[in-house]
Amino acid sequence: MIGEPPMDPLHTTQPGMPESEAAAEARRLLDEWAARPVRQHPTSYRDDTAPPAFGTTPPVPQPDHRIVPAWAAGIAVASIGVGAGITGIGCGAWLVLQGLASVSLAGVLMVTLPFAGLAMAATALGGAISKARAAVTKNVYEGPVTHHTEIHNNSTTRGAFFARTRNEIH
């Protein structure tokens, strides 16, 4: 309290126990604690058997202690993949729509002009090739050509006022 000297934890004893008894009790407690066996919990295991000098090593059992079933892990991985893919598609759509939001007539014309020119050149080239092929092609017939046409017309009319005529060509 007020006016008392400060306590020294190294040189204080309990009231009623002389310092020699306190030292003897402390020595007895430390000796008792040191005499107890130390419980050790192994955290790893080392197999000290030497592997064979040649050939394959014997199989080591590796028990399967999975917490999550394989089908659940597969669904989780697939869900992550689908989510990432959809996110990528969404980002791509956002970029495309941002680009379309800033479209002007001059920009559209500048973008489509090369395609229109390419289409015009392809059309002209296709027309030139078509005309060149038509001019080169000629048919050569060898031998006599005869044309024989025979027409048989059977005409029948029925009725007087509302007449119907039927023609059969063979």
CSV table of C-alpha atoms in Angstrom, one decimal:
chain,number,residue,atom,x,y,z
A,1,MET,CA,0.0,0.0,0.0
A,2,ILE,CA,1.1,3.6,0.5
A,3,GLY,CA,4.4,3.9,2.2
A,4,GLU,CA,5.4,0.2,1.8
A,5,PRO,CA,8.5,-0.8,-0.1
A,6,PRO,CA,7.8,-2.3,-3.6
A,7,MET,CA,7.4,-6.1,-3.8
A,8,ASP,CA,10.3,-8.2,-5.2
A,9,PRO,CA,8.9,-11.3,-6.7
A,10,LEU,CA,12.2,-13.2,-6.5
A,11,HIS,CA,12.7,-12.7,-2.8
A,12,THR,CA,9.1,-13.0,-1.4
A,13,THR,CA,7.8,-15.9,0.6
A,14,GLN,CA,4.4,-16.8,1.7
A,15,PRO,CA,3.6,-15.8,5.3
A,16,GLY,CA,4.2,-18.6,7.7
A,17,MET,CA,6.7,-20.5,5.4
A,18,PRO,CA,10.4,-19.9,5.9
A,19,GLU,CA,12.5,-19.4,2.8
A,20,SER,CA,14.4,-22.7,3.2
A,21,GLU,CA,11.1,-24.7,3.3
A,22,ALA,CA,9.8,-22.8,0.2
A,23,ALA,CA,13.0,-23.7,-1.7
A,24,ALA,CA,12.7,-27.4,-0.6
A,25,GLU,CA,9.0,-27.5,-1.7
A,26,ALA,CA,9.9,-25.9,-5.0
A,27,ARG,CA,12.7,-28.4,-5.5
A,28,ARG,CA,10.3,-31.3,-4.7
A,29,LEU,CA,7.7,-30.1,-7.2
A,30,LEU,CA,10.2,-29.7,-10.0
A,31,ASP,CA,11.7,-33.1,-9.3
A,32,GLU,CA,8.2,-34.6,-9.4
A,33,TRP,CA,7.4,-32.9,-12.7
A,34,ALA,CA,10.7,-34.0,-14.2
A,35,ALA,CA,10.1,-37.6,-13.2
A,36,ARG,CA,6.9,-37.9,-15.2
A,37,PRO,CA,7.2,-39.6,-18.6
A,38,VAL,CA,6.9,-37.3,-21.5
A,39,ARG,CA,3.9,-38.1,-23.8
A,40,GLN,CA,5.0,-37.8,-27.4
A,41,HIS,CA,2.6,-37.6,-30.3
A,42,PRO,CA,4.2,-38.7,-33.6
A,43,THR,CA,3.6,-36.2,-36.3
A,44,SER,CA,5.3,-38.1,-39.1
A,45,TYR,CA,6.5,-41.5,-40.0
A,46,ARG,CA,9.7,-42.5,-41.8
A,47,ASP,CA,10.1,-45.9,-43.3
A,48,ASP,CA,13.7,-46.8,-42.9
A,49,THR,CA,13.6,-50.0,-44.9
A,50,ALA,CA,15.9,-49.8,-47.9
A,51,PRO,CA,14.2,-49.9,-51.3
A,52,PRO,CA,15.3,-52.7,-53.6
A,53,ALA,CA,18.4,-52.2,-55.7
A,54,PHE,CA,16.6,-52.9,-58.9
A,55,GLY,CA,13.0,-53.4,-60.1
A,56,THR,CA,9.9,-51.9,-58.8
A,57,THR,CA,9.3,-50.9,-55.3
A,58,PRO,CA,6.6,-52.8,-53.4
A,59,PRO,CA,3.2,-51.0,-53.3
A,60,VAL,CA,2.5,-48.9,-50.2
A,61,PRO,CA,-1.1,-48.8,-49.0
A,62,GLN,CA,-2.6,-45.4,-49.3
A,63,PRO,CA,-6.1,-45.4,-47.8
A,64,ASP,CA,-8.6,-43.1,-49.3
A,65,HIS,CA,-10.0,-40.7,-46.7
A,66,ARG,CA,-11.8,-38.2,-48.8
A,67,ILE,CA,-14.4,-36.1,-47.1
A,68,VAL,CA,-16.3,-35.1,-50.3
A,69,PRO,CA,-17.7,-37.7,-52.7
A,70,ALA,CA,-16.1,-37.8,-56.2
A,71,TRP,CA,-19.4,-36.9,-57.9
A,72,ALA,CA,-19.8,-33.8,-55.7
A,73,ALA,CA,-16.2,-32.7,-56.4
A,74,GLY,CA,-16.9,-33.1,-60.1
A,75,ILE,CA,-20.0,-31.0,-59.9
A,76,ALA,CA,-18.2,-28.3,-58.0
A,77,VAL,CA,-15.4,-28.2,-60.6
A,78,ALA,CA,-17.9,-28.1,-63.4
A,79,SER,CA,-19.8,-25.3,-61.7
A,80,ILE,CA,-16.6,-23.3,-61.3
A,81,GLY,CA,-15.8,-23.8,-65.0
A,82,VAL,CA,-19.4,-22.9,-66.1
A,83,GLY,CA,-19.3,-19.8,-63.9
A,84,ALA,CA,-16.0,-18.7,-65.3
A,85,GLY,CA,-17.1,-19.3,-68.9
A,86,ILE,CA,-20.4,-17.4,-68.4
A,87,THR,CA,-18.4,-14.6,-66.8
A,88,GLY,CA,-16.1,-14.5,-69.8
A,89,ILE,CA,-19.1,-14.4,-72.2
A,90,GLY,CA,-20.7,-11.7,-70.2
A,91,CYS,CA,-17.6,-9.6,-70.3
A,92,GLY,CA,-17.3,-10.1,-74.1
A,93,ALA,CA,-20.9,-9.1,-74.6
A,94,TRP,CA,-20.4,-6.0,-72.4
A,95,LEU,CA,-17.4,-5.0,-74.5
A,96,VAL,CA,-19.3,-5.6,-77.8
A,97,LEU,CA,-22.3,-3.6,-76.6
A,98,GLN,CA,-20.0,-0.8,-75.3
A,99,GLY,CA,-18.5,-0.7,-78.8
A,100,LEU,CA,-21.9,-0.7,-80.5
A,101,ALA,CA,-23.0,2.2,-78.2
A,102,SER,CA,-20.4,4.4,-79.7
A,103,VAL,CA,-21.2,3.6,-83.4
A,104,SER,CA,-21.4,6.5,-85.9
A,105,LEU,CA,-22.2,6.5,-89.6
A,106,ALA,CA,-18.6,7.3,-90.6
A,107,GLY,CA,-17.4,4.4,-88.4
A,108,VAL,CA,-19.8,1.9,-89.9
A,109,LEU,CA,-18.8,3.0,-93.4
A,110,MET,CA,-15.1,2.7,-92.6
A,111,VAL,CA,-15.6,-0.8,-91.2
A,112,THR,CA,-17.8,-2.1,-94.0
A,113,LEU,CA,-15.9,-0.5,-96.9
A,114,PRO,CA,-13.2,-3.2,-97.1
A,115,PHE,CA,-15.8,-5.9,-97.0
A,116,ALA,CA,-17.9,-4.2,-99.8
A,117,GLY,CA,-14.7,-3.8,-101.9
A,118,LEU,CA,-13.8,-7.4,-101.4
A,119,ALA,CA,-17.4,-8.5,-102.3
A,120,MET,CA,-17.3,-6.3,-105.5
A,121,ALA,CA,-13.9,-7.8,-106.5
A,122,ALA,CA,-15.1,-11.3,-105.9
A,123,THR,CA,-18.3,-10.7,-108.0
A,124,ALA,CA,-16.3,-9.2,-110.9
A,125,LEU,CA,-13.8,-12.1,-110.8
A,126,GLY,CA,-16.7,-14.6,-110.7
A,127,GLY,CA,-18.4,-12.9,-113.7
A,128,ALA,CA,-15.1,-12.9,-115.7
A,129,ILE,CA,-14.5,-16.6,-115.0
A,130,SER,CA,-18.0,-17.4,-116.0
A,131,LYS,CA,-17.8,-15.6,-119.3
A,132,ALA,CA,-14.4,-17.1,-120.1
A,133,ARG,CA,-15.7,-20.6,-119.5
A,134,ALA,CA,-18.8,-20.0,-121.6
A,135,ALA,CA,-16.7,-18.8,-124.6
A,136,VAL,CA,-14.3,-21.8,-124.5
A,137,THR,CA,-17.0,-24.4,-124.3
A,138,LYS,CA,-18.0,-26.0,-127.6
A,139,ASN,CA,-20.0,-29.1,-128.3
A,140,VAL,CA,-18.8,-31.4,-131.0
A,141,TYR,CA,-21.3,-33.9,-132.3
A,142,GLU,CA,-20.2,-36.8,-134.5
A,143,GLY,CA,-22.7,-38.7,-136.5
A,144,PRO,CA,-26.2,-38.1,-137.9
A,145,VAL,CA,-28.7,-36.3,-135.7
A,146,THR,CA,-32.3,-37.1,-136.3
A,147,HIS,CA,-35.3,-35.6,-134.6
A,148,HIS,CA,-38.5,-37.6,-134.6
A,149,THR,CA,-41.7,-36.2,-133.0
A,150,GLU,CA,-45.0,-38.0,-133.2
A,151,ILE,CA,-48.1,-36.4,-131.8
A,152,HIS,CA,-51.4,-38.2,-131.4
A,153,ASN,CA,-54.2,-35.9,-130.4
A,154,ASN,CA,-57.5,-37.4,-129.2
A,155,SER,CA,-60.1,-34.7,-128.7
A,156,THR,CA,-63.5,-35.5,-127.3
A,157,THR,CA,-66.3,-33.0,-126.6
A,158,ARG,CA,-69.3,-33.8,-124.3
A,159,GLY,CA,-72.3,-31.8,-123.6
A,160,ALA,CA,-74.2,-29.1,-125.6
A,161,PHE,CA,-74.6,-26.1,-123.5
A,162,PHE,CA,-71.8,-26.5,-121.0
A,163,ALA,CA,-69.5,-28.4,-123.3
A,164,ARG,CA,-66.2,-29.8,-122.1
A,165,THR,CA,-63.4,-30.7,-124.5
A,166,ARG,CA,-60.8,-33.2,-123.4
A,167,ASN,CA,-57.4,-33.4,-125.3
A,168,GLU,CA,-55.1,-36.3,-124.8
A,169,ILE,CA,-51.6,-36.0,-126.4
A,170,HIS,CA,-49.5,-39.1,-126.7
